[in-house]
mmCIF file of C-alpha atoms in Angstrom:
data_model
loop_
_atom_site.group_PDB
_atom_site.id
_atom_site.type_symbol
_atom_site.label_atom_id
_atom_site.label_comp_id
_atom_site.label_asym_id
_atom_site.label_seq_id
_atom_site.Cartn_x
_atom_site.Cartn_y
_atom_site.Cartn_z
ATOM 1 C CA UNK C 1 176.015 84.000 98.535
ATOM 2 C CA UNK C 2 173.889 82.443 100.868
ATOM 3 C CA UNK C 3 172.508 84.527 104.032
ATOM 4 C CA UNK C 4 172.481 82.605 107.173
ATOM 5 C CA UNK C 5 170.378 84.204 109.746
ATOM 6 C CA UNK C 6 171.458 84.315 113.343
ATOM 7 C CA UNK C 7 168.021 83.256 114.611
ATOM 8 C CA UNK C 8 168.169 80.264 112.557
ATOM 9 C CA UNK C 9 171.620 78.954 113.845
ATOM 10 C CA UNK C 10 170.336 79.733 117.489
ATOM 11 C CA UNK C 11 167.202 77.824 117.064
ATOM 12 C CA UNK C 12 169.581 74.530 115.828
ATOM 13 C CA UNK C 13 171.787 74.896 118.723
ATOM 14 C CA UNK C 14 168.966 75.246 120.922
ATOM 15 C CA UNK C 15 167.531 71.980 119.513
ATOM 16 C CA UNK C 16 170.649 70.186 120.007
ATOM 17 C CA UNK C 17 171.573 71.793 123.661
ATOM 18 C CA UNK C 18 168.003 71.292 125.070
ATOM 19 C CA UNK C 19 167.626 75.168 125.285
ATOM 20 C CA UNK C 20 169.657 78.363 124.851
ATOM 21 C CA UNK C 21 168.127 82.058 125.435
ATOM 22 C CA UNK C 22 169.347 84.575 123.337
ATOM 23 C CA UNK C 23 168.586 88.483 123.527
ATOM 24 C CA UNK C 24 169.464 91.728 121.663
ATOM 25 C CA UNK C 25 169.521 94.753 124.089
ATOM 26 C CA UNK C 26 170.523 97.818 122.484
ATOM 27 C CA UNK C 27 172.448 95.658 119.644
ATOM 28 C CA UNK C 28 174.173 93.537 122.334
ATOM 29 C CA UNK C 29 173.864 90.233 121.580
ATOM 30 C CA UNK C 30 173.405 87.690 124.373
ATOM 31 C CA UNK C 31 173.349 83.935 124.515
ATOM 32 C CA UNK C 32 172.655 81.912 127.631
ATOM 33 C CA UNK C 33 172.273 77.978 128.438
ATOM 34 C CA UNK C 34 168.692 77.664 130.158
ATOM 35 C CA UNK C 35 168.951 74.631 132.572
ATOM 36 C CA UNK C 36 165.475 73.444 134.305
ATOM 37 C CA UNK C 37 165.705 72.998 137.774
ATOM 38 C CA UNK C 38 164.696 69.421 139.501
ATOM 39 C CA UNK C 39 163.354 71.568 142.529
ATOM 40 C CA UNK C 40 161.442 74.347 140.583
ATOM 41 C CA UNK C 41 158.323 75.195 142.664
ATOM 42 C CA UNK C 42 155.236 75.641 140.493
ATOM 43 C CA UNK C 43 153.538 78.199 142.736
ATOM 44 C CA UNK C 44 157.015 80.731 142.459
ATOM 45 C CA UNK C 45 156.889 80.165 139.075
ATOM 46 C CA UNK C 46 153.184 81.029 138.479
ATOM 47 C CA UNK C 47 153.741 84.102 140.763
ATOM 48 C CA UNK C 48 156.670 85.118 138.464
ATOM 49 C CA UNK C 49 155.018 84.814 135.632
ATOM 50 C CA UNK C 50 151.799 86.834 136.937
ATOM 51 C CA UNK C 51 154.281 89.662 138.092
ATOM 52 C CA UNK C 52 155.486 90.844 134.662
ATOM 53 C CA UNK C 53 152.268 91.910 133.441
ATOM 54 C CA UNK C 54 151.902 93.864 136.556
ATOM 55 C CA UNK C 55 155.170 95.467 136.307
ATOM 56 C CA UNK C 56 154.250 96.561 132.856
ATOM 57 C CA UNK C 57 150.789 97.684 133.892
ATOM 58 C CA UNK C 58 152.605 100.333 136.639
ATOM 59 C CA UNK C 59 155.046 101.482 134.284
ATOM 60 C CA UNK C 60 152.454 102.262 131.449
ATOM 61 C CA UNK C 61 150.692 104.364 134.050
ATOM 62 C CA UNK C 62 153.598 107.017 135.080
ATOM 63 C CA UNK C 63 153.666 109.970 133.147
ATOM 64 C CA UNK C 64 155.808 110.216 130.313
ATOM 65 C CA UNK C 65 158.068 112.851 132.120
ATOM 66 C CA UNK C 66 158.837 110.012 135.054
ATOM 67 C CA UNK C 67 159.613 107.071 132.204
ATOM 68 C CA UNK C 68 162.071 109.513 130.506
ATOM 69 C CA UNK C 69 164.104 110.424 133.512
ATOM 70 C CA UNK C 70 164.523 106.448 134.232
ATOM 71 C CA UNK C 71 165.199 106.346 130.208
ATOM 72 C CA UNK C 72 167.779 108.885 131.414
ATOM 73 C CA UNK C 73 169.033 106.946 134.084
ATOM 74 C CA UNK C 74 169.984 103.811 131.718
ATOM 75 C CA UNK C 75 171.920 105.737 129.219
ATOM 76 C CA UNK C 76 174.943 103.885 128.336
ATOM 77 C CA UNK C 77 174.221 100.901 130.244
ATOM 78 C CA UNK C 78 172.967 97.859 128.290
ATOM 79 C CA UNK C 79 169.451 98.182 129.287
ATOM 80 C CA UNK C 80 166.327 100.366 129.046
ATOM 81 C CA UNK C 81 164.791 102.631 131.252
ATOM 82 C CA UNK C 82 161.912 100.209 131.583
ATOM 83 C CA UNK C 83 164.393 97.475 132.538
ATOM 84 C CA UNK C 84 165.995 99.328 135.194
ATOM 85 C CA UNK C 85 162.500 100.613 136.830
ATOM 86 C CA UNK C 86 161.561 96.392 136.533
ATOM 87 C CA UNK C 87 164.867 95.363 138.497
ATOM 88 C CA UNK C 88 164.402 98.408 141.080
ATOM 89 C CA UNK C 89 160.927 97.455 141.922
ATOM 90 C CA UNK C 90 159.956 93.916 140.989
ATOM 91 C CA UNK C 91 160.477 92.687 145.065
ATOM 92 C CA UNK C 92 158.802 95.591 146.299
ATOM 93 C CA UNK C 93 155.832 95.322 144.472
ATOM 94 C CA UNK C 94 155.845 91.368 144.993
ATOM 95 C CA UNK C 95 156.247 92.157 148.726
ATOM 96 C CA UNK C 96 153.965 94.975 149.242
ATOM 97 C CA UNK C 97 156.828 97.555 150.084
ATOM 98 C CA UNK C 98 157.789 100.639 149.158
ATOM 99 C CA UNK C 99 158.297 101.892 145.557
ATOM 100 C CA UNK C 100 161.167 103.836 143.954
ATOM 101 C CA UNK C 101 158.588 105.518 141.738
ATOM 102 C CA UNK C 102 160.399 107.940 140.253
ATOM 103 C CA UNK C 103 164.391 108.095 139.935
ATOM 104 C CA UNK C 104 164.839 111.894 139.161
ATOM 105 C CA UNK C 105 167.026 114.033 136.789
ATOM 106 C CA UNK C 106 167.592 117.232 138.475
ATOM 107 C CA UNK C 107 165.015 118.314 141.177
ATOM 108 C CA UNK C 108 164.846 118.390 144.695
ATOM 109 C CA UNK C 109 162.409 115.555 146.148
ATOM 110 C CA UNK C 110 159.336 116.524 148.447
ATOM 111 C CA UNK C 111 159.482 116.007 152.164
ATOM 112 C CA UNK C 112 157.627 115.281 155.351
ATOM 113 C CA UNK C 113 155.060 112.933 153.319
ATOM 114 C CA UNK C 114 152.483 112.047 155.442
ATOM 115 C CA UNK C 115 148.855 110.185 154.210
ATOM 116 C CA UNK C 116 145.812 109.032 156.378
ATOM 117 C CA UNK C 117 142.695 107.240 154.943
ATOM 118 C CA UNK C 118 139.060 107.976 156.843
ATOM 119 C CA UNK C 119 136.514 105.406 157.256
ATOM 120 C CA UNK C 120 134.855 107.415 153.788
ATOM 121 C CA UNK C 121 137.495 106.462 151.789
ATOM 122 C CA UNK C 122 139.373 109.623 151.513
ATOM 123 C CA UNK C 123 142.827 109.696 151.561
ATOM 124 C CA UNK C 124 144.487 113.100 152.846
ATOM 125 C CA UNK C 125 148.067 113.472 151.832
ATOM 126 C CA UNK C 126 150.281 116.271 153.349
ATOM 127 C CA UNK C 127 153.716 117.448 152.069
ATOM 128 C CA UNK C 128 156.544 120.112 152.024
ATOM 129 C CA UNK C 129 158.763 121.056 148.827
ATOM 130 C CA UNK C 130 161.731 122.829 147.596
ATOM 131 C CA UNK C 131 160.983 126.553 147.098
ATOM 132 C CA UNK C 132 162.634 126.237 143.802
ATOM 133 C CA UNK C 133 159.706 123.541 142.888
ATOM 134 C CA UNK C 134 156.962 124.541 140.919
ATOM 135 C CA UNK C 135 154.742 121.561 140.888
ATOM 136 C CA UNK C 136 154.161 118.407 142.618
ATOM 137 C CA UNK C 137 152.210 115.224 141.878
ATOM 138 C CA UNK C 138 150.567 112.430 144.074
ATOM 139 C CA UNK C 139 150.613 108.800 143.006
ATOM 140 C CA UNK C 140 148.295 106.435 145.244
ATOM 141 C CA UNK C 141 149.622 102.908 145.025
ATOM 142 C CA UNK C 142 147.437 100.128 145.695
ATOM 143 C CA UNK C 143 149.541 97.538 147.172
ATOM 144 C CA UNK C 144 146.938 94.686 146.641
ATOM 145 C CA UNK C 145 148.898 93.789 143.169
ATOM 146 C CA UNK C 146 146.005 91.760 142.003
ATOM 147 C CA UNK C 147 143.871 94.701 141.772
ATOM 148 C CA UNK C 148 145.738 95.718 138.469
ATOM 149 C CA UNK C 149 142.963 97.864 137.352
ATOM 150 C CA UNK C 150 143.372 100.520 140.059
ATOM 151 C CA UNK C 151 147.325 100.152 140.845
ATOM 152 C CA UNK C 152 148.735 103.922 140.735
ATOM 153 C CA UNK C 153 145.991 106.599 141.126
ATOM 154 C CA UNK C 154 147.339 110.086 140.186
ATOM 155 C CA UNK C 155 146.988 113.698 141.036
ATOM 156 C CA UNK C 156 148.785 115.850 138.924
ATOM 157 C CA UNK C 157 150.232 119.425 139.596
ATOM 158 C CA UNK C 158 148.898 119.959 143.111
ATOM 159 C CA UNK C 159 151.358 122.214 144.482
ATOM 160 C CA UNK C 160 150.054 125.298 145.898
ATOM 161 C CA UNK C 161 146.863 124.159 146.798
ATOM 162 C CA UNK C 162 145.684 123.796 150.638
ATOM 163 C CA UNK C 163 147.024 120.988 152.373
ATOM 164 C CA UNK C 164 145.855 118.526 153.071
ATOM 165 C CA UNK C 165 145.323 117.241 149.045
ATOM 166 C CA UNK C 166 142.407 114.963 149.493
ATOM 167 C CA UNK C 167 141.519 112.105 147.193
ATOM 168 C CA UNK C 168 138.291 110.009 147.308
ATOM 169 C CA UNK C 169 137.138 106.620 145.773
ATOM 170 C CA UNK C 170 139.225 104.395 147.924
ATOM 171 C CA UNK C 171 138.812 101.196 150.310
ATOM 172 C CA UNK C 172 138.831 102.220 153.642
ATOM 173 C CA UNK C 173 140.235 98.745 154.549
ATOM 174 C CA UNK C 174 142.576 98.787 151.521
ATOM 175 C CA UNK C 175 146.542 99.055 151.799
ATOM 176 C CA UNK C 176 147.980 101.857 150.202
ATOM 177 C CA UNK C 177 151.256 103.637 149.709
ATOM 178 C CA UNK C 178 151.753 107.229 148.600
ATOM 179 C CA UNK C 179 154.393 108.617 146.249
ATOM 180 C CA UNK C 180 154.914 112.486 145.488
ATOM 181 C CA UNK C 181 157.065 113.783 142.572
ATOM 182 C CA UNK C 182 158.409 117.402 142.046
ATOM 183 C CA UNK C 183 158.381 118.479 138.450
ATOM 184 C CA UNK C 184 159.681 122.118 136.762
ATOM 185 C CA UNK C 185 156.836 122.868 134.946
ATOM 186 C CA UNK C 186 152.963 121.073 134.568
ATOM 187 C CA UNK C 187 153.916 117.384 134.608
ATOM 188 C CA UNK C 188 152.733 116.776 131.290
ATOM 189 C CA UNK C 189 155.397 118.744 129.644
ATOM 190 C CA UNK C 190 158.040 118.604 132.477
ATOM 191 C CA UNK C 191 161.693 118.295 131.347
ATOM 192 C CA UNK C 192 162.783 117.691 134.928
ATOM 193 C CA UNK C 193 161.226 115.673 138.113
ATOM 194 C CA UNK C 194 162.476 114.704 141.407
ATOM 195 C CA UNK C 195 162.933 111.384 143.093
ATOM 196 C CA UNK C 196 159.707 110.002 144.605
ATOM 197 C CA UNK C 197 159.142 110.292 148.288
ATOM 198 C CA UNK C 198 157.080 108.021 149.740
ATOM 199 C CA UNK C 199 155.022 107.547 152.732
ATOM 200 C CA UNK C 200 152.409 104.427 153.799
ATOM 201 C CA UNK C 201 148.943 105.193 154.431
ATOM 202 C CA UNK C 202 147.713 105.113 157.793
ATOM 203 C CA UNK C 203 143.851 104.533 159.001
ATOM 204 C CA UNK C 204 142.337 107.220 161.382
#
């Protein structure tokens, strides 16, 4: 019996109809006719194409326990934790807004987050945490998304240290958001994390 691959059939359909997108997400196959708009904005299209690698870079810079928590949120849905993260944060990254950096799986998130930057480029961060929280990690997001190499700067496991927590080496004129995420042990091996709490960095 001759076996015909599904992809080959769809390629033929594509050549006839003028465009079909087909995907396979968690074993669920989907097809969708693609329609090219006569009024497509090339500047918008170029920006969208640029955004995808930036979002991929942001995801890769998150610690594994935070990515695992996103994956847990996607269980039973036809998408991955990565897909959910992208869908949730795409517009915020594009517009320089506040991200949902972590979607927790059991811990209370830190609160009363405040951050400021001084003329020397030092960002000072203060926060409070639940008494049952073992550790808190800090993530500084560079809102200038073209600077992908310094998109996220992390400082893990700072709970219990004197406040404020100071991180150096930033552009005093830069535009940053800070996020704090609680974990039930040191971040590298944590099984449970919190939602992220965020605040904009104000200039002194």
